[in-house]
Amino acid sequence: MSAEAELLWHGDRDLKGVDAVVVPGGFSYGDYLRAGAIARFAPVMESVIEFANEGGLVLGICNGFQILCEAGLLPGALLDNESLKFVFRQVQMDVVDRNTPFTRNCPPTLLAPVKHMSAVLLAGAGPGRAQVCGRSQPERLAGHIAGVVNIAGNVFGLMPHPEHAVDPLTGSEDGLNIFESIRAAVDERVRVA
């Protein structure tokens, strides 16, 4: 079964009946204050929060991860890298928990690029709890935490970019495993409903 993407505008509240939401990476307005701090207030995020609270699958990649933390969908805050410099390199992610809708089709390790200025997870901040779902190598990146999933298991924040690891020409196609996992989870939900 194939999947289709539906582009959602930040100023609209309509999620257009999507089965899963991906809050992508990329810089957003106001990141000079704190990454994702302003984007969290976009009208579409009200609907994303409601969707997640009703059990919908939500993936936040890089800055999308930061926005999910700012929105309270994942606990914690992402602080500037220890080097205070932008980091851009391929990293290996050890998949710690392969029993989530986002990692169920993943091998034990994934190779994907990181591209961030703020990726040190201060896990004790904010509401709720989460469990580490992926750890990055080398250890100095992202405080060693590459991804977390909320306790309900339906919201996943990931610092490496799986969408940039989908073709051998980019150095890896491991990112496809994340998207295949989501598609399989959605297909399973549709069959049960």
PDB file of C-alpha atoms in Angstrom:
ATOM      1  CA  MET A   1       0.000   0.000   0.000  1.00  0.00           C
ATOM      2  CA  SER A   2       1.366   3.421  -0.900  1.00  0.00           C
ATOM      3  CA  ALA A   3       1.139   6.598   1.129  1.00  0.00           C
ATOM      4  CA  GLU A   4       0.405  10.140   0.007  1.00  0.00           C
ATOM      5  CA  ALA A   5       1.638  13.333   1.611  1.00  0.00           C
ATOM      6  CA  GLU A   6      -0.748  16.178   2.343  1.00  0.00           C
ATOM      7  CA  LEU A   7       0.921  19.556   2.818  1.00  0.00           C
ATOM      8  CA  LEU A   8      -0.452  21.479   5.785  1.00  0.00           C
ATOM      9  CA  TRP A   9      -0.065  25.256   6.069  1.00  0.00           C
ATOM     10  CA  HIS A  10       1.080  26.642   9.423  1.00  0.00           C
ATOM     11  CA  GLY A  11      -1.720  29.220   9.412  1.00  0.00           C
ATOM     12  CA  ASP A  12      -4.537  26.689   8.899  1.00  0.00           C
ATOM     13  CA  ARG A  13      -6.088  24.526  11.594  1.00  0.00           C
ATOM     14  CA  ASP A  14      -7.439  21.864   9.196  1.00  0.00           C
ATOM     15  CA  LEU A  15      -5.379  18.648   9.219  1.00  0.00           C
ATOM     16  CA  LYS A  16      -7.300  17.473   6.124  1.00  0.00           C
ATOM     17  CA  GLY A  17      -8.000  14.003   7.498  1.00  0.00           C
ATOM     18  CA  VAL A  18      -4.372  12.851   7.664  1.00  0.00           C
ATOM     19  CA  ASP A  19      -3.525   9.535   9.314  1.00  0.00           C
ATOM     20  CA  ALA A  20      -0.203  10.767  10.742  1.00  0.00           C
ATOM     21  CA  VAL A  21       1.528  14.131  11.101  1.00  0.00           C
ATOM     22  CA  VAL A  22       5.196  14.870  10.423  1.00  0.00           C
ATOM     23  CA  VAL A  23       6.493  18.160  11.811  1.00  0.00           C
ATOM     24  CA  PRO A  24       9.604  18.590   9.654  1.00  0.00           C
ATOM     25  CA  GLY A  25      13.017  19.967  10.356  1.00  0.00           C
ATOM     26  CA  GLY A  26      14.172  23.330   9.118  1.00  0.00           C
ATOM     27  CA  PHE A  27      14.502  26.698  10.717  1.00  0.00           C
ATOM     28  CA  SER A  28      11.381  28.571  11.750  1.00  0.00           C
ATOM     29  CA  TYR A  29      10.472  32.108  12.671  1.00  0.00           C
ATOM     30  CA  GLY A  30      11.813  33.166  16.062  1.00  0.00           C
ATOM     31  CA  ASP A  31      14.449  30.454  16.418  1.00  0.00           C
ATOM     32  CA  TYR A  32      16.864  33.133  17.632  1.00  0.00           C
ATOM     33  CA  LEU A  33      14.781  33.190  20.837  1.00  0.00           C
ATOM     34  CA  ARG A  34      14.750  29.397  21.272  1.00  0.00           C
ATOM     35  CA  ALA A  35      14.274  26.811  18.564  1.00  0.00           C
ATOM     36  CA  GLY A  36      10.581  26.087  18.026  1.00  0.00           C
ATOM     37  CA  ALA A  37       9.410  28.555  20.702  1.00  0.00           C
ATOM     38  CA  ILE A  38       7.369  30.705  18.306  1.00  0.00           C
ATOM     39  CA  ALA A  39       6.445  27.976  15.787  1.00  0.00           C
ATOM     40  CA  ARG A  40       4.706  26.129  18.620  1.00  0.00           C
ATOM     41  CA  PHE A  41       2.002  28.846  18.493  1.00  0.00           C
ATOM     42  CA  ALA A  42       1.179  28.362  14.799  1.00  0.00           C
ATOM     43  CA  PRO A  43      -2.568  27.703  14.352  1.00  0.00           C
ATOM     44  CA  VAL A  44      -1.894  24.261  12.849  1.00  0.00           C
ATOM     45  CA  MET A  45      -0.166  23.229  16.075  1.00  0.00           C
ATOM     46  CA  GLU A  46      -3.449  23.549  17.992  1.00  0.00           C
ATOM     47  CA  SER A  47      -4.836  20.833  15.728  1.00  0.00           C
ATOM     48  CA  VAL A  48      -1.648  18.759  15.945  1.00  0.00           C
ATOM     49  CA  ILE A  49      -1.835  18.860  19.761  1.00  0.00           C
ATOM     50  CA  GLU A  50      -5.482  17.770  19.660  1.00  0.00           C
ATOM     51  CA  PHE A  51      -4.669  15.042  17.115  1.00  0.00           C
ATOM     52  CA  ALA A  52      -1.836  13.709  19.318  1.00  0.00           C
ATOM     53  CA  ASN A  53      -3.968  13.848  22.462  1.00  0.00           C
ATOM     54  CA  GLU A  54      -6.534  11.683  20.651  1.00  0.00           C
ATOM     55  CA  GLY A  55      -3.832   9.092  19.887  1.00  0.00           C
ATOM     56  CA  GLY A  56      -2.789  10.227  16.394  1.00  0.00           C
ATOM     57  CA  LEU A  57       0.772   9.474  15.299  1.00  0.00           C
ATOM     58  CA  VAL A  58       3.049  12.534  15.303  1.00  0.00           C
ATOM     59  CA  LEU A  59       6.717  12.557  14.256  1.00  0.00           C
ATOM     60  CA  GLY A  60       8.872  15.629  14.880  1.00  0.00           C
ATOM     61  CA  ILE A  61      12.199  15.763  13.055  1.00  0.00           C
ATOM     62  CA  CYS A  62      14.997  18.060  14.299  1.00  0.00           C
ATOM     63  CA  ASN A  63      13.307  21.471  14.636  1.00  0.00           C
ATOM     64  CA  GLY A  64      10.008  19.581  14.544  1.00  0.00           C
ATOM     65  CA  PHE A  65      11.239  17.699  17.642  1.00  0.00           C
ATOM     66  CA  GLN A  66      11.950  21.050  19.270  1.00  0.00           C
ATOM     67  CA  ILE A  67       8.465  22.313  18.371  1.00  0.00           C
ATOM     68  CA  LEU A  68       6.889  19.184  19.915  1.00  0.00           C
ATOM     69  CA  CYS A  69       8.816  19.829  23.139  1.00  0.00           C
ATOM     70  CA  GLU A  70       7.734  23.480  23.155  1.00  0.00           C
ATOM     71  CA  ALA A  71       4.123  22.381  22.570  1.00  0.00           C
ATOM     72  CA  GLY A  72       4.259  20.017  25.547  1.00  0.00           C
ATOM     73  CA  LEU A  73       3.767  16.891  23.425  1.00  0.00           C
ATOM     74  CA  LEU A  74       7.207  15.678  24.472  1.00  0.00           C
ATOM     75  CA  PRO A  75       8.836  16.564  27.783  1.00  0.00           C
ATOM     76  CA  GLY A  76      12.073  18.442  27.952  1.00  0.00           C
ATOM     77  CA  ALA A  77      13.799  21.237  26.129  1.00  0.00           C
ATOM     78  CA  LEU A  78      16.542  21.248  23.535  1.00  0.00           C
ATOM     79  CA  LEU A  79      19.530  23.406  24.362  1.00  0.00           C
ATOM     80  CA  ASP A  80      22.384  24.656  22.183  1.00  0.00           C
ATOM     81  CA  ASN A  81      25.132  22.194  21.268  1.00  0.00           C
ATOM     82  CA  GLU A  82      28.066  22.245  23.678  1.00  0.00           C
ATOM     83  CA  SER A  83      30.293  23.580  20.870  1.00  0.00           C
ATOM     84  CA  LEU A  84      27.813  26.437  20.218  1.00  0.00           C
ATOM     85  CA  LYS A  85      28.275  25.584  16.536  1.00  0.00           C
ATOM     86  CA  PHE A  86      25.996  24.159  13.877  1.00  0.00           C
ATOM     87  CA  VAL A  87      26.630  20.418  13.440  1.00  0.00           C
ATOM     88  CA  PHE A  88      26.141  18.685  10.085  1.00  0.00           C
ATOM     89  CA  ARG A  89      27.327  15.082   9.712  1.00  0.00           C
ATOM     90  CA  GLN A  90      26.183  11.499   9.320  1.00  0.00           C
ATOM     91  CA  VAL A  91      25.591   9.724  12.621  1.00  0.00           C
ATOM     92  CA  GLN A  92      24.724   6.205  13.611  1.00  0.00           C
ATOM     93  CA  MET A  93      21.604   5.890  15.707  1.00  0.00           C
ATOM     94  CA  ASP A  94      21.184   2.840  17.907  1.00  0.00           C
ATOM     95  CA  VAL A  95      17.474   1.996  18.004  1.00  0.00           C
ATOM     96  CA  VAL A  96      16.930   1.412  21.722  1.00  0.00           C
ATOM     97  CA  ASP A  97      13.218   0.579  21.528  1.00  0.00           C
ATOM     98  CA  ARG A  98      12.022  -1.181  18.374  1.00  0.00           C
ATOM     99  CA  ASN A  99       8.536  -1.658  19.779  1.00  0.00           C
ATOM    100  CA  THR A 100       6.984   1.681  18.760  1.00  0.00           C
ATOM    101  CA  PRO A 101       4.885   2.708  15.739  1.00  0.00           C
ATOM    102  CA  PHE A 102       7.936   4.673  14.536  1.00  0.00           C
ATOM    103  CA  THR A 103      10.643   2.024  14.933  1.00  0.00           C
ATOM    104  CA  ARG A 104       8.864  -1.320  14.503  1.00  0.00           C
ATOM    105  CA  ASN A 105      10.422  -1.942  11.061  1.00  0.00           C
ATOM    106  CA  CYS A 106      13.874  -0.622  11.988  1.00  0.00           C
ATOM    107  CA  PRO A 107      17.081  -2.615  12.251  1.00  0.00           C
ATOM    108  CA  PRO A 108      19.145  -2.188  15.443  1.00  0.00           C
ATOM    109  CA  THR A 109      21.068   0.753  13.932  1.00  0.00           C
ATOM    110  CA  LEU A 110      20.274   3.501  11.431  1.00  0.00           C
ATOM    111  CA  LEU A 111      22.562   5.897   9.582  1.00  0.00           C
ATOM    112  CA  ALA A 112      21.204   9.413   8.969  1.00  0.00           C
ATOM    113  CA  PRO A 113      22.485  12.985   8.972  1.00  0.00           C
ATOM    114  CA  VAL A 114      22.112  15.463  11.810  1.00  0.00           C
ATOM    115  CA  LYS A 115      21.890  19.181  11.031  1.00  0.00           C
ATOM    116  CA  HIS A 116      21.314  21.262  14.134  1.00  0.00           C
ATOM    117  CA  MET A 117      22.417  24.025  16.458  1.00  0.00           C
ATOM    118  CA  SER A 118      20.227  23.011  19.408  1.00  0.00           C
ATOM    119  CA  ALA A 119      20.151  19.312  20.198  1.00  0.00           C
ATOM    120  CA  VAL A 120      21.161  18.729  23.804  1.00  0.00           C
ATOM    121  CA  LEU A 121      18.031  17.320  25.442  1.00  0.00           C
ATOM    122  CA  LEU A 122      17.321  18.618  28.932  1.00  0.00           C
ATOM    123  CA  ALA A 123      15.005  15.744  29.754  1.00  0.00           C
ATOM    124  CA  GLY A 124      13.791  16.929  33.139  1.00  0.00           C
ATOM    125  CA  ALA A 125      12.077  20.048  31.815  1.00  0.00           C
ATOM    126  CA  GLY A 126       8.445  20.332  30.827  1.00  0.00           C
ATOM    127  CA  PRO A 127       5.353  18.203  31.374  1.00  0.00           C
ATOM    128  CA  GLY A 128       4.972  14.449  31.145  1.00  0.00           C
ATOM    129  CA  ARG A 129       7.509  11.717  30.597  1.00  0.00           C
ATOM    130  CA  ALA A 130       9.162  10.072  27.644  1.00  0.00           C
ATOM    131  CA  GLN A 131      11.406   7.142  26.964  1.00  0.00           C
ATOM    132  CA  VAL A 132      14.612   7.169  24.974  1.00  0.00           C
ATOM    133  CA  CYS A 133      13.992   5.462  21.667  1.00  0.00           C
ATOM    134  CA  GLY A 134      17.326   6.117  19.965  1.00  0.00           C
ATOM    135  CA  ARG A 135      20.884   6.992  20.924  1.00  0.00           C
ATOM    136  CA  SER A 136      23.352   8.688  18.600  1.00  0.00           C
ATOM    137  CA  GLN A 137      26.997   7.947  17.986  1.00  0.00           C
ATOM    138  CA  PRO A 138      29.347   9.700  18.587  1.00  0.00           C
ATOM    139  CA  GLU A 139      28.274  10.205  22.182  1.00  0.00           C
ATOM    140  CA  ARG A 140      28.935  13.963  22.192  1.00  0.00           C
ATOM    141  CA  LEU A 141      26.015  14.589  19.828  1.00  0.00           C
ATOM    142  CA  ALA A 142      22.596  15.436  21.295  1.00  0.00           C
ATOM    143  CA  GLY A 143      23.705  14.384  24.760  1.00  0.00           C
ATOM    144  CA  HIS A 144      23.762  10.885  23.245  1.00  0.00           C
ATOM    145  CA  ILE A 145      19.928  10.993  22.926  1.00  0.00           C
ATOM    146  CA  ALA A 146      18.801  10.920  19.292  1.00  0.00           C
ATOM    147  CA  GLY A 147      15.094  10.317  19.791  1.00  0.00           C
ATOM    148  CA  VAL A 148      12.381  10.009  22.403  1.00  0.00           C
ATOM    149  CA  VAL A 149       8.816   8.724  22.329  1.00  0.00           C
ATOM    150  CA  ASN A 150       6.079   9.806  24.719  1.00  0.00           C
ATOM    151  CA  ILE A 151       4.686   7.336  27.247  1.00  0.00           C
ATOM    152  CA  ALA A 152       1.556   6.786  25.121  1.00  0.00           C
ATOM    153  CA  GLY A 153       3.861   5.785  22.236  1.00  0.00           C
ATOM    154  CA  ASN A 154       2.217   7.990  19.607  1.00  0.00           C
ATOM    155  CA  VAL A 155       4.538  11.043  19.571  1.00  0.00           C
ATOM    156  CA  PHE A 156       8.180  10.639  18.513  1.00  0.00           C
ATOM    157  CA  GLY A 157      10.899  13.287  18.400  1.00  0.00           C
ATOM    158  CA  LEU A 158      14.039  12.540  16.398  1.00  0.00           C
ATOM    159  CA  MET A 159      17.133  14.687  15.847  1.00  0.00           C
ATOM    160  CA  PRO A 160      18.659  12.791  12.869  1.00  0.00           C
ATOM    161  CA  HIS A 161      16.876  13.463   9.565  1.00  0.00           C
ATOM    162  CA  PRO A 162      15.332  10.225   8.228  1.00  0.00           C
ATOM    163  CA  GLU A 163      13.938  12.114   5.216  1.00  0.00           C
ATOM    164  CA  HIS A 164      17.522  12.839   4.131  1.00  0.00           C
ATOM    165  CA  ALA A 165      18.484   9.163   4.387  1.00  0.00           C
ATOM    166  CA  VAL A 166      16.228   7.623   1.738  1.00  0.00           C
ATOM    167  CA  ASP A 167      18.611   6.968  -1.152  1.00  0.00           C
ATOM    168  CA  PRO A 168      22.088   5.434  -1.427  1.00  0.00           C
ATOM    169  CA  LEU A 169      23.240   8.645  -3.146  1.00  0.00           C
ATOM    170  CA  THR A 170      22.681  10.508   0.132  1.00  0.00           C
ATOM    171  CA  GLY A 171      24.827   8.016   2.039  1.00  0.00           C
ATOM    172  CA  SER A 172      22.033   5.888   3.462  1.00  0.00           C
ATOM    173  CA  GLU A 173      18.499   4.742   2.867  1.00  0.00           C
ATOM    174  CA  ASP A 174      17.976   3.797   6.519  1.00  0.00           C
ATOM    175  CA  GLY A 175      15.482   6.621   7.046  1.00  0.00           C
ATOM    176  CA  LEU A 176      12.929   4.727   4.974  1.00  0.00           C
ATOM    177  CA  ASN A 177      12.589   2.320   7.917  1.00  0.00           C
ATOM    178  CA  ILE A 178      11.050   5.092  10.059  1.00  0.00           C
ATOM    179  CA  PHE A 179       8.486   5.968   7.380  1.00  0.00           C
ATOM    180  CA  GLU A 180       7.731   2.301   6.644  1.00  0.00           C
ATOM    181  CA  SER A 181       7.143   1.783  10.363  1.00  0.00           C
ATOM    182  CA  ILE A 182       4.657   4.657  10.459  1.00  0.00           C
ATOM    183  CA  ARG A 183       2.872   3.385   7.354  1.00  0.00           C
ATOM    184  CA  ALA A 184       2.607  -0.124   8.829  1.00  0.00           C
ATOM    185  CA  ALA A 185       1.199   1.286  12.079  1.00  0.00           C
ATOM    186  CA  VAL A 186      -1.359   3.385  10.174  1.00  0.00           C
ATOM    187  CA  ASP A 187      -2.335   0.398   8.002  1.00  0.00           C
ATOM    188  CA  GLU A 188      -2.825  -1.694  11.124  1.00  0.00           C
ATOM    189  CA  ARG A 189      -5.013   0.997  12.728  1.00  0.00           C
ATOM    190  CA  VAL A 190      -7.116   1.277   9.563  1.00  0.00           C
ATOM    191  CA  ARG A 191      -7.671  -2.508   9.452  1.00  0.00           C
ATOM    192  CA  VAL A 192      -8.745  -2.548  13.112  1.00  0.00           C
ATOM    193  CA  ALA A 193     -11.100   0.463  12.778  1.00  0.00           C
TER     194      ALA A 193
END
